[in-house]
Coordinates of C-alpha atoms and ligand atoms in Angstrom, one line a residue:
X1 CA 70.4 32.0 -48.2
X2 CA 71.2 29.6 -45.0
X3 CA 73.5 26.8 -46.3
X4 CA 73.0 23.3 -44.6
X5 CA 72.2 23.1 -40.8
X6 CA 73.6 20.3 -38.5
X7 CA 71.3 19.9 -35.5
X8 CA 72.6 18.9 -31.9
X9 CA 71.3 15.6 -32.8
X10 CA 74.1 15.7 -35.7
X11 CA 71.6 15.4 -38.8
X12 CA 72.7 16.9 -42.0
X13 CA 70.1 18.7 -44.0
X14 CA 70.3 20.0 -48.0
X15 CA 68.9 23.3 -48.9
X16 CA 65.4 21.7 -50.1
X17 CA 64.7 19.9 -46.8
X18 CA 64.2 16.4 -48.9
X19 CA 67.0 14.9 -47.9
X20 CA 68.6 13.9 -44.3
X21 CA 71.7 12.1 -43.4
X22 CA 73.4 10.7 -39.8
X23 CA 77.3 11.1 -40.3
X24 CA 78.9 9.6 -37.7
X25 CA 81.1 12.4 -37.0
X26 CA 81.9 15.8 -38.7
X27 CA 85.5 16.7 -39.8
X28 CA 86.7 20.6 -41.0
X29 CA 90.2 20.4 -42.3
X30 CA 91.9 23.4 -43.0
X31 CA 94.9 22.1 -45.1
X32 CA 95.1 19.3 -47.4
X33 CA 97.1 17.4 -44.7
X34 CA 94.5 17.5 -42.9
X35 CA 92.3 16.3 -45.2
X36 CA 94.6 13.1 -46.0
X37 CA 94.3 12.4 -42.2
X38 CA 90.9 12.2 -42.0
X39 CA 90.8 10.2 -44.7
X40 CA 93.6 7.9 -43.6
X41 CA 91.5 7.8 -40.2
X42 CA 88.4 7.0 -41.6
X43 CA 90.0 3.8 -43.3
X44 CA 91.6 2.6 -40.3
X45 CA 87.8 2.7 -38.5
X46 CA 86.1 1.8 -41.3
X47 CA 84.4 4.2 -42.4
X48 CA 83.1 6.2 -45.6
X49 CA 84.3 9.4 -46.2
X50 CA 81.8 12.4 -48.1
X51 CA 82.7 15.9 -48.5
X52 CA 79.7 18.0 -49.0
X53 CA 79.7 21.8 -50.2
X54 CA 76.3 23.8 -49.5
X55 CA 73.7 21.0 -49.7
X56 CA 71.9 22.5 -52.5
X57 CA 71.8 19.1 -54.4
X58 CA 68.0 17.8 -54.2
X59 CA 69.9 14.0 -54.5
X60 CA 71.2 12.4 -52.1
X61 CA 74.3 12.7 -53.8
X62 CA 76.1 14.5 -50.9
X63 CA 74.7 12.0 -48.1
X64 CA 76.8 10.0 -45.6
X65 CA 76.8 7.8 -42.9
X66 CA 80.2 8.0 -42.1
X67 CA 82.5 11.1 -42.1
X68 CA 81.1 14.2 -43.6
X69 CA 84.0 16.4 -44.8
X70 CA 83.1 20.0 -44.3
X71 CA 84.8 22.6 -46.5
X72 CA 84.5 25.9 -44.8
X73 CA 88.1 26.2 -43.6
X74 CA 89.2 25.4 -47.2
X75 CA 88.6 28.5 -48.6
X76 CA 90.4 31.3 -50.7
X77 CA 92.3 32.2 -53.7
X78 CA 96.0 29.9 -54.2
X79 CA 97.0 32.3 -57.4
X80 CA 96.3 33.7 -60.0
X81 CA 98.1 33.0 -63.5
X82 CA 97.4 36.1 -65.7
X83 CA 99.6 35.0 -68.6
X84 CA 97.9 31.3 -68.4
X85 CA 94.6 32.8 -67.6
X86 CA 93.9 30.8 -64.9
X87 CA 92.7 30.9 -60.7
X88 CA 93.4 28.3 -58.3
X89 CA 90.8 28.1 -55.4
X90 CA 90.3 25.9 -52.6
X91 CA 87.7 23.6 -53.2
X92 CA 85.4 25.0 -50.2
X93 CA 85.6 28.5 -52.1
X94 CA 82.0 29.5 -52.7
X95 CA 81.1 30.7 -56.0
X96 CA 80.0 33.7 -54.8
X97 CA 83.5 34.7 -53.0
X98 CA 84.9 33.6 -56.3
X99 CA 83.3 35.8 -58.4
X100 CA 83.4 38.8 -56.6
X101 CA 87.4 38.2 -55.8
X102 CA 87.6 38.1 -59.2
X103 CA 86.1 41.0 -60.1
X104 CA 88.3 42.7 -58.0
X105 CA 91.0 41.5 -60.1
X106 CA 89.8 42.2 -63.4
X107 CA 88.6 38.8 -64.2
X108 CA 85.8 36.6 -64.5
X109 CA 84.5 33.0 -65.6
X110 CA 82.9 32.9 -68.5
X111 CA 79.4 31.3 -67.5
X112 CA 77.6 30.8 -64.2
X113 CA 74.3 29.1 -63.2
X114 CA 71.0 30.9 -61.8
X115 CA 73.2 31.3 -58.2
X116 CA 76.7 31.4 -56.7
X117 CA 75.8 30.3 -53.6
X118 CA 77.4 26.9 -54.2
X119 CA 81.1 25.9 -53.2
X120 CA 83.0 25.5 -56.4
X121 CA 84.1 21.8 -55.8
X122 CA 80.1 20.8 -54.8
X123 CA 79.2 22.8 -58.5
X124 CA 81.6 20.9 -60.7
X125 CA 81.0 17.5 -58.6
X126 CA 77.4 17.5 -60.1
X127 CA 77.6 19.3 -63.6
X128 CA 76.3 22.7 -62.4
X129 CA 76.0 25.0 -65.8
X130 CA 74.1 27.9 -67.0
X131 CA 72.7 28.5 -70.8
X132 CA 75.2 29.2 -73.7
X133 CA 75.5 28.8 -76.9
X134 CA 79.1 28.4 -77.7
X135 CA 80.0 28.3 -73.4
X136 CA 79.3 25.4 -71.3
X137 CA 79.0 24.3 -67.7
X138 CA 81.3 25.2 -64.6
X139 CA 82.8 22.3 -65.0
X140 CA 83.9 22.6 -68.7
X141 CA 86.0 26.0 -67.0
X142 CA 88.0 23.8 -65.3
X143 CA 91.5 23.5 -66.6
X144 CA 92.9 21.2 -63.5
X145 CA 92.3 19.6 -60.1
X146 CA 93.8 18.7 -57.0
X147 CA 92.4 15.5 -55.3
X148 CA 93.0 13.4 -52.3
X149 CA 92.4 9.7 -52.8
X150 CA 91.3 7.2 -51.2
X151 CA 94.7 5.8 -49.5
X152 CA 95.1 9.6 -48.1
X153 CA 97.4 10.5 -51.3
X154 CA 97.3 13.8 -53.3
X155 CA 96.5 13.4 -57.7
X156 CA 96.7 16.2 -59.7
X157 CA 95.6 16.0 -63.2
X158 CA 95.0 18.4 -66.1
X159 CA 94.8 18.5 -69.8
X160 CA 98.5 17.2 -70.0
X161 CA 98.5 15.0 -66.5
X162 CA 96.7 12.4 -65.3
X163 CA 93.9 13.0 -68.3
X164 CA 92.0 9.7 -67.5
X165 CA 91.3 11.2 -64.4
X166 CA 91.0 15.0 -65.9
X167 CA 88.3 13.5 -67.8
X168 CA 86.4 12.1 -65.6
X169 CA 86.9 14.0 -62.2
X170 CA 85.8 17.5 -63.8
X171 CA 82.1 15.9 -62.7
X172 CA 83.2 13.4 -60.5
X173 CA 80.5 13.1 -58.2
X174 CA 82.2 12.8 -55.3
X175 CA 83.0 9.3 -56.3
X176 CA 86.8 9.5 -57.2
X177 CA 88.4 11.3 -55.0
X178 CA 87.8 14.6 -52.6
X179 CA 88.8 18.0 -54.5
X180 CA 91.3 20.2 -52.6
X181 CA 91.9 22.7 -55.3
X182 CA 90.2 23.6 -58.4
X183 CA 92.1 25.6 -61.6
X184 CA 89.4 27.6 -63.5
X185 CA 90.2 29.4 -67.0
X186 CA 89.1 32.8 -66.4
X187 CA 88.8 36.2 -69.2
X188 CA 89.1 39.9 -68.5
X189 CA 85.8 40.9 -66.6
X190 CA 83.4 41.9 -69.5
X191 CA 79.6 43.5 -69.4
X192 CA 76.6 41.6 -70.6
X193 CA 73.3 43.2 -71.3
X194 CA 70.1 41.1 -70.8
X195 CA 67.2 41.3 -72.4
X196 CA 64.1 39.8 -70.3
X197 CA 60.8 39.8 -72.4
X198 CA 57.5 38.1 -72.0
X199 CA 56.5 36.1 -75.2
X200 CA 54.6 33.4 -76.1
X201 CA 55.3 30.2 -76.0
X202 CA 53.8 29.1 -78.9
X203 CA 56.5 31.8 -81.1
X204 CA 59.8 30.7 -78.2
X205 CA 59.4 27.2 -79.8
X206 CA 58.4 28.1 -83.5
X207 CA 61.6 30.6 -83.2
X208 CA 63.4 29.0 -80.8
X209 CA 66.8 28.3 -83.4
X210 CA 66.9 31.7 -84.4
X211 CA 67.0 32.7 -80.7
X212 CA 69.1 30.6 -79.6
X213 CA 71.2 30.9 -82.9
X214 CA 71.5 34.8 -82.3
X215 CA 72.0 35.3 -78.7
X216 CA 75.4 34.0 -76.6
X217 CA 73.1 33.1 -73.5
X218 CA 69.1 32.4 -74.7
X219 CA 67.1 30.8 -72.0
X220 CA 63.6 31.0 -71.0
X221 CA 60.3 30.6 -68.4
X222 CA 57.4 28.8 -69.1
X223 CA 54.5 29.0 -66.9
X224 CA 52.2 26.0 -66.8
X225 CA 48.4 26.0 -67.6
X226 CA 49.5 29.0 -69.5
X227 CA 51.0 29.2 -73.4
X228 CA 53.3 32.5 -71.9
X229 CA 56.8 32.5 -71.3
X230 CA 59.5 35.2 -69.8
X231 CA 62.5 35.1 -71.9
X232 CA 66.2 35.8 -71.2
X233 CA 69.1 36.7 -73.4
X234 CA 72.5 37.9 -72.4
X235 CA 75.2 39.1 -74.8
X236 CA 78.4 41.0 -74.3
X237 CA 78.1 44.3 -74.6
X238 CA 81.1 47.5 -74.6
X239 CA 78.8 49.2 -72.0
X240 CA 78.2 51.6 -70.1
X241 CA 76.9 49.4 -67.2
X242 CA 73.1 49.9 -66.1
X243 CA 72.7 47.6 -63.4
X244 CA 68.3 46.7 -62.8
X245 CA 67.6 49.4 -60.6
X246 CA 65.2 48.9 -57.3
X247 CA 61.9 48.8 -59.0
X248 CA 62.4 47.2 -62.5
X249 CA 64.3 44.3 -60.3
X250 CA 61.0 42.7 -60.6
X251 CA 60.6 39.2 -62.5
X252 CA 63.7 37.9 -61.0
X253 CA 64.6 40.2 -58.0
X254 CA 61.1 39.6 -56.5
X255 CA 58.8 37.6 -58.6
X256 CA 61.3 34.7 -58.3
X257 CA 63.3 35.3 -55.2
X258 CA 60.9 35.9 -52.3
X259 CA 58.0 37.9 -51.2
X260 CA 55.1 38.0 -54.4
X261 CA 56.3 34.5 -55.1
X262 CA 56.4 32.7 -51.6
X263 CA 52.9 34.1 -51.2
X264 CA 51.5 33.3 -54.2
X265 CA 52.8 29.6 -53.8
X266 CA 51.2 29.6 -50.1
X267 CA 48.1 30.4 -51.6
X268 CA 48.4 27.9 -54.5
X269 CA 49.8 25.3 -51.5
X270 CA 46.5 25.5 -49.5
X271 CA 43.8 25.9 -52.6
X272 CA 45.7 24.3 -55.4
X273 CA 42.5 24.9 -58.1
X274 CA 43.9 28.2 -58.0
X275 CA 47.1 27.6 -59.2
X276 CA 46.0 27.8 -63.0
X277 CA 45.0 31.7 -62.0
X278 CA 47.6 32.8 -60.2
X279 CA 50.2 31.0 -63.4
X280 CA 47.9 33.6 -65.4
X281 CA 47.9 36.5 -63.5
X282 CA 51.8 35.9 -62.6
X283 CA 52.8 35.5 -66.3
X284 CA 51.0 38.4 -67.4
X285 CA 52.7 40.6 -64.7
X286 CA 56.0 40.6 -66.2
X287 CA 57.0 43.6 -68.2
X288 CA 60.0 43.9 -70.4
X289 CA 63.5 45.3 -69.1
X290 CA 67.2 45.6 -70.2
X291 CA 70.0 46.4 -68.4
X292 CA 73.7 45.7 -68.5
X293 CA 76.1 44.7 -65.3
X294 CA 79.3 42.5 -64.9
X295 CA 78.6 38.8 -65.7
X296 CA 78.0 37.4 -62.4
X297 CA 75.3 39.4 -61.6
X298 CA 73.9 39.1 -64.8
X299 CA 73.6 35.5 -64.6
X300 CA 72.7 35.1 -61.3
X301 CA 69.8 36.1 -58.8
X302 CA 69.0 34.9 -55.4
X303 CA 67.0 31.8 -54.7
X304 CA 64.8 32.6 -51.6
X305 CA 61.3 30.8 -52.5
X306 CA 62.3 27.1 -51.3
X307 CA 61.5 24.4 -53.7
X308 CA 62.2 20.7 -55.2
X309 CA 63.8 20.3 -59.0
X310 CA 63.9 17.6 -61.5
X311 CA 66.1 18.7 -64.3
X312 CA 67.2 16.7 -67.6
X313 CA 69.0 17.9 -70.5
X314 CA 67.7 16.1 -73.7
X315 CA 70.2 16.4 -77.3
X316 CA 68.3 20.2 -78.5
X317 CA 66.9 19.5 -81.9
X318 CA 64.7 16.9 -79.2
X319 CA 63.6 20.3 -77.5
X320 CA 60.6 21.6 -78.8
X321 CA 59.2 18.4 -79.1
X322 CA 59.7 17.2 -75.1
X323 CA 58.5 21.0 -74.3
X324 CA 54.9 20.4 -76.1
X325 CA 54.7 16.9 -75.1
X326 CA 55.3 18.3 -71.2
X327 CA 53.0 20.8 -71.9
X328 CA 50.3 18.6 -73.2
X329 CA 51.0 16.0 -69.9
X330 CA 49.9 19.1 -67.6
X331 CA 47.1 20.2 -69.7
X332 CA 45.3 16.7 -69.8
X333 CA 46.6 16.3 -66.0
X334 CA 45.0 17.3 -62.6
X335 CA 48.3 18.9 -61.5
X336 CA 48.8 21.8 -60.4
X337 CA 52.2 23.6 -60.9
X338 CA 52.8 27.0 -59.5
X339 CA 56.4 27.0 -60.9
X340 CA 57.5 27.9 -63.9
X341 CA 59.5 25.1 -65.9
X342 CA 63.3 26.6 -66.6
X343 CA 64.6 26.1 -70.4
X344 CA 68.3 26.2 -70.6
X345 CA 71.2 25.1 -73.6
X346 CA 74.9 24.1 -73.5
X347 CA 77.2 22.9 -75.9
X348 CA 78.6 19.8 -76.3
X349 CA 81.6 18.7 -73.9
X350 CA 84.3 16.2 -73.4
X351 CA 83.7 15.3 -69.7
X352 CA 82.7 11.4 -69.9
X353 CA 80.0 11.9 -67.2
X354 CA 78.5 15.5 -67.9
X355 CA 74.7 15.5 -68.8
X356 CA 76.0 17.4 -72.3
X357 CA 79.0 15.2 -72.6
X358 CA 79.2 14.3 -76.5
X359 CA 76.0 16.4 -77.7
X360 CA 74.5 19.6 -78.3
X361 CA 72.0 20.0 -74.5
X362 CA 68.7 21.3 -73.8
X363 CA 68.0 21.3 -70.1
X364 CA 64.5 21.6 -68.6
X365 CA 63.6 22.1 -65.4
X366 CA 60.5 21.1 -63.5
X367 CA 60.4 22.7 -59.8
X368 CA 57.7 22.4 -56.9
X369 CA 57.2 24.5 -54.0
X370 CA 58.8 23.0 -51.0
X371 CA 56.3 21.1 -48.6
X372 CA 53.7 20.2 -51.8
X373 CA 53.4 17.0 -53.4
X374 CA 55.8 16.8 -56.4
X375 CA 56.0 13.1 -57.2
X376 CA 53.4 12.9 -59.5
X377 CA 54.3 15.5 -61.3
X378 CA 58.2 14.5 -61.5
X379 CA 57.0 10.9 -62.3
X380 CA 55.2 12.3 -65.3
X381 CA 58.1 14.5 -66.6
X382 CA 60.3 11.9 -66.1
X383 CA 58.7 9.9 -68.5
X384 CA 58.9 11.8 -71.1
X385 CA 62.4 13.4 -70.8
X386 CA 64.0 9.4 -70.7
X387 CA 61.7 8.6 -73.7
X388 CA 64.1 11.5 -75.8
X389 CA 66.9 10.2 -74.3
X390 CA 67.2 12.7 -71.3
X391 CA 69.8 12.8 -68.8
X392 CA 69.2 13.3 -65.4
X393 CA 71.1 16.6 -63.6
X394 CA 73.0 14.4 -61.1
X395 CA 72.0 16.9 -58.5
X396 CA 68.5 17.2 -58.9
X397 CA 65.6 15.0 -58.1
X398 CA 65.5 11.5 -60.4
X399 CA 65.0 8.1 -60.1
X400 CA 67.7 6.7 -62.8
X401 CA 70.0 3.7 -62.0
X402 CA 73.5 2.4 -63.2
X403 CA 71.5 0.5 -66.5
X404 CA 69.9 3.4 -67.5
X405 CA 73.1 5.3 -67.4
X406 CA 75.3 3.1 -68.8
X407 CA 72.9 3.2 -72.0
X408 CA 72.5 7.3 -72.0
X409 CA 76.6 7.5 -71.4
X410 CA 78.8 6.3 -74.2
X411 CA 81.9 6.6 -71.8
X412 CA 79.8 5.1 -68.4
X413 CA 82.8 2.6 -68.5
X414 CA 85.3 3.9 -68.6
X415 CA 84.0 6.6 -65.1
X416 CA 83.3 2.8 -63.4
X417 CA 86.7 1.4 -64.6
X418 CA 88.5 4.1 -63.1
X419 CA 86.4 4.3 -60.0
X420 CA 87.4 0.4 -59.6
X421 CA 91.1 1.7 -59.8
X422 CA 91.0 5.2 -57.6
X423 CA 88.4 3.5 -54.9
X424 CA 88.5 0.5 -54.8
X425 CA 86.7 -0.3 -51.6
X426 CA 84.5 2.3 -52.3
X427 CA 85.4 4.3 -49.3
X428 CA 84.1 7.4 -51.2
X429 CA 80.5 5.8 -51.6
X430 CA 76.7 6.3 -50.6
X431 CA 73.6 5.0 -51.3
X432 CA 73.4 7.8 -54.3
X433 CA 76.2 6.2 -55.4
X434 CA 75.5 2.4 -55.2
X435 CA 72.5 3.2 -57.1
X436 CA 73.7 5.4 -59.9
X437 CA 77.1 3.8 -61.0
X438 CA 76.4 0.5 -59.4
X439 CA 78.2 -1.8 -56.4
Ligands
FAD1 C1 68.4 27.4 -55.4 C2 69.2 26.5 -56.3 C3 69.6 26.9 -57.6 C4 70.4 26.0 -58.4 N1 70.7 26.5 -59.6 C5 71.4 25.7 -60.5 C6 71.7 26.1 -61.8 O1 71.4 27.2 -62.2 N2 72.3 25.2 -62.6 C7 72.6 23.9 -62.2 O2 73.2 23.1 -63.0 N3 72.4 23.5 -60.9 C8 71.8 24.3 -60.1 N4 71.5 23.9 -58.8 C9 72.0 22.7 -58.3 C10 73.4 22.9 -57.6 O3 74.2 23.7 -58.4 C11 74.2 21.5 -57.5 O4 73.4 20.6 -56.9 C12 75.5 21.7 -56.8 O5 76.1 20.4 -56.8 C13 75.4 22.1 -55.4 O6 76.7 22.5 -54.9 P1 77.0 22.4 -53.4 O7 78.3 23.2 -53.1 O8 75.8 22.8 -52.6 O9 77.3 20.8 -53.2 P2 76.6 19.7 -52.5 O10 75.2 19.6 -52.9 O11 76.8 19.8 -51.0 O12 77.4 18.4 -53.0 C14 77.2 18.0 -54.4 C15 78.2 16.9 -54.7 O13 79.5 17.4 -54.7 C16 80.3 16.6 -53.9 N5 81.4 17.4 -53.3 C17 81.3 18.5 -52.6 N6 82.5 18.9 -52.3 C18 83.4 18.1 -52.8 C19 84.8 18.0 -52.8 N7 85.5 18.8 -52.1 N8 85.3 16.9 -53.4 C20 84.6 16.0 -54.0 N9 83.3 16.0 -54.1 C21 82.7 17.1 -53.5 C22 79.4 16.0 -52.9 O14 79.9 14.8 -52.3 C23 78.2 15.7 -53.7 O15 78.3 14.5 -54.4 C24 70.7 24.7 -57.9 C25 70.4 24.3 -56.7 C26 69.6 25.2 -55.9 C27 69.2 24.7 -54.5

């Protein structure tokens, strides 16, 4: 999966393609100090400073027209803390080397997202989680972070240091300071086994408590203009591993990664009233399969089929009922989705900006194929995840501002109040920015 791409012409481009930015120059430090510097630098011309991490935000979030931090020569594993139970990366680590360092050594995170293709300071920045029951995002793994801020000076801050900024930096945005170093609590490596199972939809949201009450990791796919689903759950198991082998790999190996997929949404691109057939044809494909493997790859898949994602997580008992009321937008609706809409959980947390910060989560996903109109169809979902409440992904596609957040965030405050005191010229800022947490 290619990263960003920085043209001769010295655009930056996210993963998606839907966003472009014109930094004025390009820095790679490859120590802290050298980070500091460019910071200190990019005062004295006055300048605003971004770091970025893979561009797979669909938000402008990691957009600049000033200095664009790159992380690739701040990679690697500081030390590990068995007895703590901890890792200390670089912040340009991506997940992927992460996790497979880790296995190496015995040890894991707990959850993970759909990839690990991300950096690990770009995952937290935004809220980048998975589905649990009793685990939550990446950013709820973090158990400390280095940052440099804004006058070129190092912060550190943990559960007994700095917490104000523990607090809120753990999904910061990329509005308080940039990361250098990230501490992760990490467990012995352990096995899950998932269980992928068509079903209807009809029974995921009649049953959806018990599912989610009985399974560690319960998620699930709907397909629109159809009442099926594929369904997902991962629980620990004592082994023996039986990783997917090379033809069961199917629903997310190839159905969702790249060849039957991409074509199917070319087709559906160029003669969208046959969308609805395809969703049917697709949904009835799948076939039931278990296997067990190491966390990481049980959580994650590649991503190759290039699209555009809305996501909101909504308080869960408000699940079932945003679900049918998306359903029923499609089916009165000319629209015509050829991606399945992604149903996720998370617990509630104590980071003051993270989308389940305070409250038991639902997430749900919308997607488009890259390259087809999507705004309708956002615009639409969008309405109906802020009337329960929702709360946009802050890396994915929405068109919330500072007053709509600082009703859906208890704590909104007190993330401003401490951006006023960590940057106060906003030297850390962007248009994302300016429009989300205000001037
Ligand atoms: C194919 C695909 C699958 C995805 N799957 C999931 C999923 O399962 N779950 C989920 O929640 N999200 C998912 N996402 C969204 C993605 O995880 C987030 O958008 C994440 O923030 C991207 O990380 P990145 O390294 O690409 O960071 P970028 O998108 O480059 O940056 C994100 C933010 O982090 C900030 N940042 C980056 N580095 C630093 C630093 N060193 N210090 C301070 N701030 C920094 C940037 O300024 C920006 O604000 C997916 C995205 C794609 C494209």
């Amino acid at each position: 999966m290619s990263t960003t791409v920085s043209g001769k012409s010295g655009t930056w481009r996210n993963w998606a393609g839907n966003v472009t930015a014109h930094p004025v120059r390009e820095v790679a430090p490859a120590s802290v100090e050298e980070l500091s510097a460019a910071v200190r630098k990019a005062a004295e011309d006055g300048l605003r400073v971004k770091a970025v991490g893979t561009g797979h935000s669909f938000t402008s979030t990691a957009a600049t027209d000033g200095v664009l931090i790159r992380p690739q020569l701040l990679t690697g594993i500081r030390r590990i803390d068995r007895e703590a139970g901890t890792v200390t990366v670089e912040a340009g680590t991506p997940l992927k080397r992460l996790n497979v360092a880790l296995a190496r050594e015995g040890l894991s995170l707990t959850n993970m997202g759909d990839i690990m293709e991300q950096t690990v300071s770009g995952a937290t920045s935004t809220g980048t989680h998975g589905t649990g029951r009793d685990s939550a995002s990446i950013a709820a793994q973090v158990r400390g972070l280095e940052l440099v801020t804004a006058d070129g000076s190092v912060l550190t801050c943990s559960e007994k240091e700095n917490v104000d900024v523990f607090a809120a930096a753990r999904v910061g945005l990329g509005a308080l300071g940039i990361i250098t170093a990230i501490t992760f609590a990490v467990e012995p490596l352990f096995l899950l086994t998932a269980r992928e199972e068509p079903m209807p939809l009809d029974r995921v949201l009649a049953e959806f408590d018990e599912l989610w009450t009985e399974n560690e990791h319960f998620e699930f796919y709907w397909f629109p203009h159809t009442g099926s689903t594929n369904t997902k759950r991962n629980n620990r198991s004592a082994g023996p591993p039986k990783p997917v082998g090379q033809l069961s790999g199917w629903f997310e190996d190839e159905f969702l990664s790249n060849g039957v997929f991409q074509v199917a949404n070319w087709v559906g691109r160029a003669v969208p009233a046959a969308v609805p057939t395809i969703a049917g044809v697709s949904s009835r494909a799948l076939s039931a399969r278990t296997y067990t493997d190491i966390a990481y790859r049980v959580f994650t898949s590649p991503r190759r089929v290039r699209f555009v994602e809305m996501e909101y997580a909504v308080p869960r008992e408000a699940l079932t009922e945003t679900l049918r009321e998306l359903k029923a937008m499609v089916d009165r609706s000319t629209l015509r989705v050829s991606f399945p809409v992604e149903v996720r959980t998370a617990p509630a947390d104590d980071i003051t900006l993270s989308t389940a910060s305070g409250r038991d989560s639902a997430y749900i996903a919308v997607h488009m194929f890259r390259g087809t109109s999507y705004q309708a169809y956002f615009t639409a979902a969008e309405r109906i995840f802020t009337a329960h409440g929702g709360r946009p992904h802050w890396g994915k596609v929405h068109t919330r501002d500072a007053d709509y957040f600082a009703e859906a965030y208890p704590r909104f405050g007190e993330f401003t109040a401490l951006r006023d005191r960590l940057d106060p010229d906003r030297r850390f800022g962007n248009d994302y920015l300016r429009r989300t947490l205000g001037a």
